[in-house]
Amino acid sequence: MHILIIEDDLDLGRALQKALKLEGFSSEWLRQAVDAPRSFEGLHYACILLDLSLPDGDGQALLSRWRREGVAIPIIIMTARAALEERIAGLDAGADDFIVKPFATVELASRMRAVLRRYAQQSRQVWTIGDLELEPKSYLMRLAGSPVDLSRREFQLMLELAREPGVVVSKSVLSERLEPLGEPVNFGAIDVHIFNLRGKIGGHRIRTVRGVGYMLVRC
């Protein structure tokens, strides 16, 4: 897989390219915002690693423009800005993940693989699992064509299960994914949301694997 790195720091850029090569990724490294692609047509990057503080511009402005233009490539922000507000702004602008410098390259590689797995499962605007349809950007879900009224947390939970239908997702993983910017959601709250979801879409669609977690069943 080919990765685009946009990072102005020489030492970090070199270290990233070396580490990614060991993980089996090829990469292209750019150091300025002006060098970033205006269009990704004909380019085949699996993921973009984007620094926010570039010498000639703000990485977040690049991120926002790309998302406005419909660029769907997974983007992971790399930055020394650790404030909660900065993380929220980056994720709201369309980042898929956020890693704070300094970081271990093995952690970055793990986050990249997780993001790439999610995109491989569902990369379209509308996710379809049997007769269920989810629209992540608009927080809409339909069952057999009819809208289903979900709370924001219920929708987030459905998204996490829908990333890998037919695969058991542990409660600990769901707990962390549902609250990436703060304290994990407790298991009891997850159980309540699952109970409510079953009442709205049918109990047979979400299977419990005792002692492990839940699985979305293709119907």
Coordinates of N, CA and C in Angstrom, one line a residue:
M1 N 0.8 -1.2 0.0 CA 0.0 0.0 0.0 C 0.9 1.2 0.0
H2 N 0.4 2.3 -0.7 CA 1.2 3.5 -0.9 C 0.6 4.6 0.0
I3 N 1.4 5.2 0.8 CA 1.0 6.2 1.8 C 1.6 7.6 1.5
L4 N 0.8 8.6 1.6 CA 1.2 10.0 1.5 C 1.5 10.6 2.8
I5 N 2.7 11.1 3.0 CA 3.1 11.8 4.3 C 3.3 13.2 4.0
I6 N 2.6 14.1 4.8 CA 2.9 15.5 4.7 C 3.3 16.0 6.0
E7 N 4.6 16.2 6.2 CA 5.3 16.5 7.4 C 6.6 17.3 7.2
D8 N 6.7 18.4 7.8 CA 7.9 19.3 7.5 C 9.1 18.9 8.3
D9 N 9.0 18.1 9.4 CA 10.2 17.8 10.2 C 11.0 16.7 9.5
L10 N 12.3 17.0 9.3 CA 13.2 16.1 8.6 C 13.4 14.8 9.3
D11 N 13.7 14.9 10.6 CA 13.9 13.6 11.3 C 12.7 12.8 11.4
L12 N 11.5 13.4 11.7 CA 10.3 12.6 11.7 C 9.9 12.0 10.4
G13 N 10.1 12.8 9.3 CA 9.7 12.3 8.0 C 10.6 11.1 7.6
R14 N 11.9 11.2 7.9 CA 12.8 10.1 7.5 C 12.4 8.9 8.4
A15 N 12.2 9.1 9.7 CA 11.8 7.9 10.5 C 10.5 7.3 10.1
L16 N 9.6 8.1 9.7 CA 8.3 7.5 9.2 C 8.5 6.7 8.0
Q17 N 9.2 7.2 7.0 CA 9.4 6.4 5.8 C 10.1 5.1 6.1
K18 N 11.1 5.1 7.0 CA 11.8 3.9 7.3 C 10.9 2.9 8.1
A19 N 10.1 3.4 9.0 CA 9.2 2.6 9.8 C 8.1 2.0 8.9
L20 N 7.6 2.8 8.0 CA 6.5 2.3 7.2 C 7.0 1.2 6.2
K21 N 8.2 1.4 5.7 CA 8.8 0.4 4.8 C 8.9 -1.0 5.6
L22 N 9.3 -0.9 6.8 CA 9.4 -2.2 7.6 C 8.0 -2.8 7.8
E23 N 7.0 -2.0 7.8 CA 5.6 -2.5 8.0 C 5.0 -2.9 6.6
G24 N 5.8 -2.8 5.6 CA 5.3 -3.2 4.3 C 4.6 -2.1 3.4
F25 N 4.7 -0.8 3.9 CA 4.1 0.3 3.1 C 5.2 1.0 2.3
S26 N 4.8 1.4 1.1 CA 5.6 2.4 0.4 C 5.1 3.8 0.7
S27 N 5.9 4.8 0.5 CA 5.4 6.1 0.9 C 6.0 7.2 0.0
E28 N 5.3 8.3 -0.1 CA 5.8 9.6 -0.7 C 5.7 10.6 0.4
W29 N 6.8 11.4 0.5 CA 6.9 12.4 1.6 C 7.0 13.8 1.0
L30 N 6.1 14.7 1.5 CA 6.0 16.1 1.1 C 6.2 16.9 2.4
R31 N 6.8 18.1 2.3 CA 7.1 18.9 3.5 C 6.4 20.2 3.5
Q32 N 5.6 20.6 2.5 CA 4.9 21.8 2.5 C 3.5 21.7 2.0
A33 N 2.6 22.5 2.4 CA 1.2 22.5 2.0 C 1.1 22.7 0.5
V34 N 1.9 23.6 0.0 CA 1.8 24.0 -1.4 C 2.1 22.8 -2.3
D35 N 2.9 21.8 -1.8 CA 3.2 20.6 -2.6 C 2.1 19.5 -2.6
A36 N 1.1 19.7 -1.7 CA 0.1 18.7 -1.6 C -0.8 18.7 -2.9
P37 N -1.3 17.5 -3.2 CA -2.1 17.4 -4.5 C -3.3 18.3 -4.4
R38 N -3.5 18.9 -5.6 CA -4.8 19.7 -5.7 C -5.9 18.7 -6.0
S39 N -5.6 17.7 -6.7 CA -6.6 16.7 -7.0 C -6.0 15.3 -6.9
F40 N -6.8 14.3 -6.5 CA -6.3 13.0 -6.3 C -6.7 12.0 -7.4
E41 N -7.2 12.6 -8.5 CA -7.5 11.8 -9.6 C -6.3 11.2 -10.2
G42 N -6.3 9.8 -10.4 CA -5.2 9.1 -10.9 C -4.1 8.8 -9.9
L43 N -4.3 9.3 -8.6 CA -3.4 9.0 -7.5 C -4.0 7.9 -6.7
H44 N -3.2 7.0 -6.2 CA -3.7 5.8 -5.5 C -3.0 5.7 -4.1
Y45 N -3.3 6.6 -3.2 CA -2.9 6.6 -1.8 C -3.8 5.8 -1.0
A46 N -3.3 4.9 -0.2 CA -4.2 4.1 0.7 C -4.6 4.9 1.9
C47 N -3.7 5.9 2.3 CA -3.9 6.7 3.5 C -3.0 7.9 3.5
I48 N -3.4 9.0 4.1 CA -2.6 10.2 4.2 C -2.3 10.5 5.7
L49 N -1.0 10.7 6.0 CA -0.6 11.1 7.3 C -0.3 12.6 7.2
L50 N -1.0 13.4 8.0 CA -1.0 14.8 7.8 C -0.6 15.6 9.0
D51 N 0.4 16.4 9.0 CA 0.8 17.2 10.1 C 0.0 18.5 10.0
L52 N -0.4 19.0 11.1 CA -1.2 20.2 11.1 C -0.4 21.5 11.0
S53 N 0.8 21.5 11.5 CA 1.6 22.7 11.6 C 2.7 22.6 10.4
L54 N 2.3 23.2 9.3 CA 3.2 23.2 8.1 C 3.8 24.6 8.0
P55 N 5.0 24.7 7.4 CA 5.7 26.0 7.3 C 5.0 27.0 6.5
D56 N 4.2 26.6 5.5 CA 3.5 27.5 4.6 C 2.0 27.4 4.7
G57 N 1.4 26.8 5.8 CA 0.0 26.7 5.8 C -0.5 25.8 7.0
D58 N -1.8 25.7 7.1 CA -2.4 24.9 8.1 C -2.9 23.5 7.5
G59 N -2.4 22.4 8.1 CA -2.8 21.1 7.6 C -4.3 20.9 7.7
Q60 N -4.9 21.5 8.7 CA -6.4 21.3 8.8 C -7.1 22.0 7.7
A61 N -6.6 23.1 7.1 CA -7.2 23.7 5.9 C -7.2 22.8 4.7
L62 N -6.1 22.1 4.6 CA -6.0 21.0 3.5 C -7.0 20.0 3.7
L63 N -7.1 19.5 5.0 CA -8.1 18.4 5.3 C -9.5 18.9 5.0
S64 N -9.9 20.0 5.4 CA -11.2 20.5 5.2 C -11.5 20.7 3.7
R65 N -10.5 21.2 2.9 CA -10.8 21.3 1.5 C -10.9 20.0 0.8
W66 N -10.1 19.0 1.2 CA -10.2 17.7 0.6 C -11.6 17.1 0.8
R67 N -12.0 17.2 2.1 CA -13.3 16.6 2.4 C -14.5 17.3 1.7
R68 N -14.4 18.6 1.5 CA -15.4 19.4 0.8 C -15.4 18.9 -0.6
E69 N -14.3 18.6 -1.2 CA -14.2 18.2 -2.6 C -14.5 16.7 -2.8
G70 N -14.8 16.0 -1.7 CA -15.2 14.6 -1.8 C -14.1 13.6 -1.7
V71 N -12.9 14.0 -1.3 CA -11.8 13.1 -1.2 C -12.1 12.1 0.0
A72 N -12.1 10.8 -0.3 CA -12.5 9.8 0.7 C -11.3 9.0 1.2
I73 N -10.1 9.4 0.9 CA -8.9 8.7 1.4 C -8.8 8.8 2.9
P74 N -8.6 7.7 3.6 CA -8.4 7.9 5.1 C -7.3 8.8 5.4
I75 N -7.5 9.7 6.4 CA -6.5 10.7 6.8 C -6.3 10.6 8.3
I76 N -5.1 10.5 8.7 CA -4.7 10.5 10.1 C -3.9 11.8 10.4
I77 N -4.3 12.6 11.4 CA -3.6 13.8 11.7 C -2.5 13.4 12.7
M78 N -1.3 14.0 12.4 CA -0.2 13.9 13.3 C 0.1 15.3 13.8
T79 N 0.2 15.6 15.1 CA 0.4 16.9 15.6 C 0.9 16.9 17.0
A80 N 1.5 18.0 17.4 CA 1.9 18.2 18.8 C 0.8 18.9 19.6
R81 N -0.2 19.3 18.9 CA -1.4 20.0 19.5 C -2.2 19.0 20.3
A82 N -2.1 18.9 21.6 CA -2.7 17.9 22.4 C -4.1 18.3 23.0
A83 N -4.4 19.6 22.8 CA -5.7 20.1 23.5 C -6.9 19.4 22.9
L84 N -7.9 19.2 23.8 CA -9.1 18.5 23.4 C -9.8 19.2 22.2
E85 N -9.8 20.6 22.3 CA -10.4 21.4 21.3 C -9.8 21.1 19.9
E86 N -8.5 20.9 19.9 CA -7.8 20.7 18.6 C -8.2 19.3 18.1
R87 N -8.3 18.3 18.9 CA -8.7 17.0 18.5 C -10.1 17.0 17.9
I88 N -11.0 17.7 18.6 CA -12.4 17.7 18.2 C -12.4 18.4 16.8
A89 N -11.7 19.5 16.7 CA -11.7 20.3 15.4 C -11.2 19.4 14.3
G90 N -10.2 18.7 14.5 CA -9.6 17.8 13.5 C -10.6 16.7 13.1
L91 N -11.2 16.1 14.0 CA -12.1 15.0 13.7 C -13.4 15.5 13.1
D92 N -13.8 16.7 13.5 CA -15.0 17.3 12.9 C -14.7 17.7 11.4
A93 N -13.5 18.1 11.2 CA -13.1 18.5 9.8 C -13.0 17.3 8.8
G94 N -13.0 16.1 9.4 CA -13.0 14.9 8.5 C -11.9 13.9 8.7
A95 N -11.1 14.2 9.8 CA -10.0 13.2 10.0 C -10.5 11.9 10.5
D96 N -9.9 10.8 10.2 CA -10.3 9.5 10.6 C -9.7 9.1 11.9
D97 N -8.5 9.7 12.2 CA -7.9 9.4 13.5 C -6.9 10.5 13.8
F98 N -6.4 10.5 15.0 CA -5.6 11.6 15.5 C -4.5 11.1 16.4
I99 N -3.2 11.4 16.1 CA -2.2 10.9 17.0 C -1.3 12.0 17.4
V100 N -1.0 12.1 18.7 CA -0.2 13.3 19.2 C 1.2 12.9 19.3
K101 N 2.1 13.9 18.8 CA 3.5 13.8 18.9 C 4.0 14.0 20.3
P102 N 5.0 13.4 20.8 CA 5.8 12.3 20.1 C 5.0 11.0 20.2
F103 N 5.1 10.1 19.2 CA 4.4 8.8 19.3 C 5.3 7.7 18.8
A104 N 4.9 6.5 19.1 CA 5.7 5.3 18.7 C 5.2 5.0 17.3
T105 N 6.1 4.7 16.4 CA 5.7 4.4 15.0 C 4.9 3.1 15.0
V106 N 5.1 2.2 15.9 CA 4.3 1.0 15.9 C 2.9 1.3 16.2
E107 N 2.6 2.3 17.1 CA 1.2 2.7 17.4 C 0.6 3.3 16.1
L108 N 1.4 4.2 15.4 CA 0.9 4.8 14.2 C 0.5 3.7 13.2
A109 N 1.4 2.7 13.0 CA 1.1 1.7 12.0 C -0.1 0.9 12.4
S110 N -0.3 0.7 13.7 CA -1.5 0.0 14.2 C -2.8 0.8 13.9
R111 N -2.7 2.1 14.1 CA -3.9 2.9 13.8 C -4.2 3.0 12.3
M112 N -3.1 3.0 11.5 CA -3.3 3.0 10.1 C -4.0 1.7 9.6
R113 N -3.6 0.5 10.2 CA -4.2 -0.7 9.8 C -5.7 -0.7 10.2
A114 N -6.0 -0.2 11.4 CA -7.4 -0.1 11.8 C -8.2 0.7 10.9
V115 N -7.7 1.9 10.5 CA -8.4 2.8 9.6 C -8.7 2.1 8.3
L116 N -7.6 1.5 7.8 CA -7.7 0.8 6.5 C -8.7 -0.3 6.5
R117 N -8.8 -1.0 7.6 CA -9.8 -2.1 7.7 C -11.2 -1.6 7.6
R118 N -11.4 -0.4 8.3 CA -12.7 0.1 8.3 C -13.1 0.6 6.9
Y119 N -12.2 1.2 6.2 CA -12.5 1.7 4.9 C -12.7 0.5 3.9
A120 N -12.0 -0.6 4.1 CA -12.2 -1.7 3.2 C -13.6 -2.3 3.4
Q121 N -14.1 -2.2 4.6 CA -15.5 -2.8 4.8 C -16.5 -1.9 4.2
Q122 N -16.5 -0.6 4.4 CA -17.6 0.2 3.9 C -17.0 1.6 3.5
S123 N -16.8 1.8 2.2 CA -16.2 3.0 1.7 C -17.2 3.9 0.9
R124 N -18.4 3.5 0.8 CA -19.4 4.3 0.1 C -20.2 5.2 1.0
Q125 N -20.9 6.1 0.4 CA -21.7 7.1 1.1 C -22.8 6.4 1.9
V126 N -23.4 5.4 1.4 CA -24.4 4.6 2.0 C -23.9 3.2 2.3
W127 N -24.0 2.8 3.6 CA -23.6 1.4 4.0 C -24.8 0.5 3.9
T128 N -24.7 -0.6 3.3 CA -25.8 -1.5 3.1 C -25.5 -2.9 3.7
I129 N -26.3 -3.3 4.7 CA -26.1 -4.6 5.3 C -27.5 -5.3 5.2
G130 N -27.7 -6.1 4.2 CA -29.0 -6.7 4.0 C -30.0 -5.6 3.7
D131 N -31.1 -5.5 4.5 CA -32.1 -4.5 4.2 C -31.9 -3.3 5.1
L132 N -30.7 -3.2 5.8 CA -30.4 -2.0 6.5 C -29.5 -1.1 5.7
E133 N -29.8 0.2 5.8 CA -29.0 1.2 5.1 C -28.6 2.3 6.1
L134 N -27.3 2.6 6.2 CA -26.8 3.7 7.0 C -26.1 4.7 6.2
E135 N -26.3 6.0 6.6 CA -25.6 7.1 5.9 C -24.8 7.8 7.0
P136 N -23.5 7.5 7.2 CA -22.7 8.0 8.3 C -22.7 9.6 8.4
K137 N -22.6 10.2 7.2 CA -22.5 11.7 7.2 C -23.7 12.4 7.7
S138 N -24.9 11.8 7.5 CA -26.1 12.5 7.8 C -26.8 11.8 9.0
Y139 N -26.2 10.8 9.6 CA -26.8 10.1 10.8 C -28.2 9.6 10.5
L140 N -28.3 9.0 9.3 CA -29.6 8.4 8.9 C -29.5 6.9 8.8
M141 N -30.6 6.2 9.2 CA -30.6 4.7 9.0 C -32.0 4.4 8.5
R142 N -32.1 3.4 7.6 CA -33.4 3.0 7.1 C -33.4 1.4 7.2
L143 N -34.6 0.9 7.5 CA -34.8 -0.5 7.5 C -35.9 -0.8 6.5
A144 N -35.5 -1.6 5.5 CA -36.4 -1.9 4.4 C -37.0 -0.7 3.7
G145 N -36.2 0.4 3.7 CA -36.6 1.6 3.0 C -37.2 2.6 3.9
S146 N -37.6 2.2 5.2 CA -38.3 3.2 6.1 C -37.3 3.7 7.1
P147 N -37.3 5.0 7.4 CA -36.4 5.6 8.4 C -36.6 5.0 9.8
V148 N -35.5 4.9 10.5 CA -35.5 4.4 11.8 C -34.9 5.5 12.7
D149 N -35.7 5.9 13.7 CA -35.3 7.0 14.6 C -34.3 6.5 15.7
L150 N -33.1 7.0 15.6 CA -32.0 6.6 16.5 C -31.4 7.8 17.2
S151 N -31.0 7.6 18.5 CA -30.3 8.6 19.1 C -28.9 8.6 18.5
R152 N -28.1 9.7 18.8 CA -26.8 9.8 18.3 C -25.9 8.6 18.7
R153 N -26.0 8.3 20.0 CA -25.2 7.2 20.6 C -25.6 5.9 19.9
E154 N -26.9 5.6 19.7 CA -27.4 4.4 19.1 C -26.8 4.3 17.7
F155 N -26.8 5.5 17.0 CA -26.3 5.5 15.6 C -24.8 5.2 15.6
Q156 N -24.1 5.7 16.5 CA -22.6 5.5 16.6 C -22.4 4.0 16.8
L157 N -23.2 3.4 17.7 CA -23.0 2.0 18.0 C -23.3 1.1 16.8
M158 N -24.4 1.5 16.0 CA -24.7 0.8 14.8 C -23.6 0.9 13.8
L159 N -23.0 2.0 13.7 CA -21.8 2.2 12.8 C -20.7 1.3 13.1
E160 N -20.4 1.2 14.4 CA -19.3 0.3 14.8 C -19.5 -1.1 14.5
L161 N -20.8 -1.6 14.7 CA -21.1 -3.0 14.4 C -21.2 -3.2 12.9
A162 N -21.6 -2.1 12.2 CA -21.7 -2.3 10.7 C -20.4 -2.2 10.0
R163 N -19.3 -1.8 10.7 CA -18.0 -1.8 10.0 C -17.6 -3.2 9.7
E164 N -18.0 -4.1 10.5 CA -17.6 -5.5 10.3 C -18.8 -6.5 10.5
P165 N -19.8 -6.4 9.7 CA -20.9 -7.3 9.9 C -20.5 -8.8 9.8
G166 N -21.1 -9.6 10.7 CA -20.7 -11.0 10.8 C -19.5 -11.2 11.7
V167 N -18.9 -10.2 12.2 CA -17.8 -10.3 13.1 C -18.1 -9.8 14.5
V168 N -17.7 -10.6 15.5 CA -18.0 -10.2 16.9 C -17.1 -9.0 17.3
V169 N -17.7 -8.0 17.8 CA -17.0 -6.8 18.3 C -17.1 -6.8 19.8
S170 N -16.0 -6.8 20.5 CA -16.0 -6.9 21.9 C -16.5 -5.6 22.6
K171 N -17.0 -5.8 23.8 CA -17.5 -4.6 24.5 C -16.4 -3.6 24.8
S172 N -15.2 -4.1 25.1 CA -14.1 -3.2 25.3 C -13.8 -2.4 24.1
V173 N -13.8 -3.0 22.9 CA -13.6 -2.2 21.7 C -14.7 -1.2 21.5
L174 N -15.9 -1.6 21.6 CA -17.1 -0.7 21.5 C -17.0 0.5 22.5
S175 N -16.6 0.1 23.7 CA -16.5 1.2 24.7 C -15.5 2.3 24.3
E176 N -14.3 1.8 23.8 CA -13.3 2.8 23.4 C -13.7 3.6 22.2
R177 N -14.3 2.9 21.2 CA -14.7 3.6 19.9 C -15.8 4.6 20.1
L178 N -16.7 4.3 21.0 CA -17.8 5.2 21.2 C -17.5 6.5 21.9
E179 N -16.3 6.6 22.5 CA -15.9 7.8 23.2 C -14.4 8.0 23.0
P180 N -14.0 8.3 21.8 CA -12.5 8.4 21.5 C -11.9 9.6 22.1
L181 N -12.7 10.6 22.6 CA -12.0 11.8 23.1 C -12.1 11.9 24.6
G182 N -12.7 11.0 25.2 CA -12.8 11.1 26.7 C -12.8 9.7 27.3
E183 N -13.5 9.6 28.4 CA -13.6 8.3 29.1 C -14.4 7.3 28.4
P184 N -14.0 6.0 28.4 CA -14.7 5.0 27.7 C -16.2 4.8 28.2
V185 N -17.1 4.5 27.3 CA -18.5 4.2 27.8 C -18.5 2.9 28.5
N186 N -19.2 2.9 29.7 CA -19.3 1.7 30.5 C -20.1 0.6 29.8
F187 N -19.8 -0.6 30.2 CA -20.5 -1.8 29.5 C -22.0 -1.8 29.7
G188 N -22.4 -1.3 30.9 CA -23.8 -1.3 31.2 C -24.6 -0.4 30.2
A189 N -24.0 0.8 29.9 CA -24.6 1.7 29.0 C -24.7 1.0 27.6
I190 N -23.6 0.3 27.2 CA -23.7 -0.4 25.9 C -24.8 -1.4 25.8
D191 N -25.0 -2.1 26.9 CA -26.1 -3.1 27.0 C -27.4 -2.5 26.8
V192 N -27.6 -1.3 27.4 CA -28.9 -0.6 27.3 C -29.1 -0.1 25.9
H193 N -28.1 0.4 25.2 CA -28.2 0.9 23.8 C -28.5 -0.3 22.9
I194 N -27.9 -1.5 23.2 CA -28.2 -2.6 22.3 C -29.6 -3.1 22.5
F195 N -30.1 -3.1 23.8 CA -31.5 -3.4 24.0 C -32.4 -2.5 23.2
N196 N -32.1 -1.2 23.3 CA -33.0 -0.2 22.5 C -32.9 -0.5 21.0
L197 N -31.7 -0.7 20.5 CA -31.6 -1.0 19.1 C -32.3 -2.2 18.6
R198 N -32.3 -3.3 19.4 CA -33.0 -4.5 19.1 C -34.5 -4.2 19.0
G199 N -35.0 -3.3 19.9 CA -36.4 -3.0 19.8 C -36.8 -2.2 18.6
K200 N -35.8 -1.5 18.0 CA -36.1 -0.7 16.8 C -35.9 -1.5 15.5
I201 N -34.9 -2.4 15.5 CA -34.6 -3.1 14.2 C -34.8 -4.6 14.2
G202 N -35.2 -5.1 15.4 CA -35.4 -6.5 15.5 C -34.3 -7.2 16.2
G203 N -34.6 -8.0 17.3 CA -33.6 -8.6 18.1 C -32.7 -9.6 17.4
H204 N -33.2 -10.2 16.3 CA -32.5 -11.2 15.6 C -31.3 -10.6 14.8
R205 N -31.3 -9.3 14.7 CA -30.2 -8.6 13.9 C -28.9 -8.4 14.6
I206 N -29.0 -8.4 15.9 CA -27.8 -8.2 16.8 C -27.7 -9.4 17.7
R207 N -26.6 -10.2 17.5 CA -26.4 -11.4 18.3 C -25.5 -11.1 19.4
T208 N -25.8 -11.7 20.6 CA -24.9 -11.6 21.7 C -24.0 -12.8 21.8
V209 N -22.7 -12.6 21.9 CA -21.7 -13.6 22.2 C -21.3 -13.5 23.6
R210 N -21.8 -14.3 24.5 CA -21.6 -14.1 25.9 C -20.2 -14.1 26.3
G211 N -19.9 -13.1 27.2 CA -18.5 -12.9 27.6 C -17.6 -12.2 26.7
V212 N -18.1 -11.9 25.5 CA -17.3 -11.2 24.4 C -17.9 -9.9 24.0
G213 N -19.0 -10.0 23.3 CA -19.6 -8.7 22.8 C -20.8 -9.0 21.9
Y214 N -20.8 -8.2 20.8 CA -22.0 -8.3 19.9 C -21.6 -8.4 18.4
M215 N -22.5 -8.9 17.6 CA -22.3 -9.1 16.2 C -23.5 -8.7 15.5
L216 N -23.4 -7.9 14.4 CA -24.5 -7.5 13.5 C -24.6 -8.6 12.5
V217 N -25.8 -9.2 12.4 CA -26.1 -10.3 11.5 C -26.7 -9.8 10.2
R218 N -26.1 -10.3 9.1 CA -26.7 -9.9 7.8 C -28.0 -10.6 7.6
C219 N -29.0 -9.8 7.3 CA -30.4 -10.4 7.1 C -30.9 -10.1 5.7

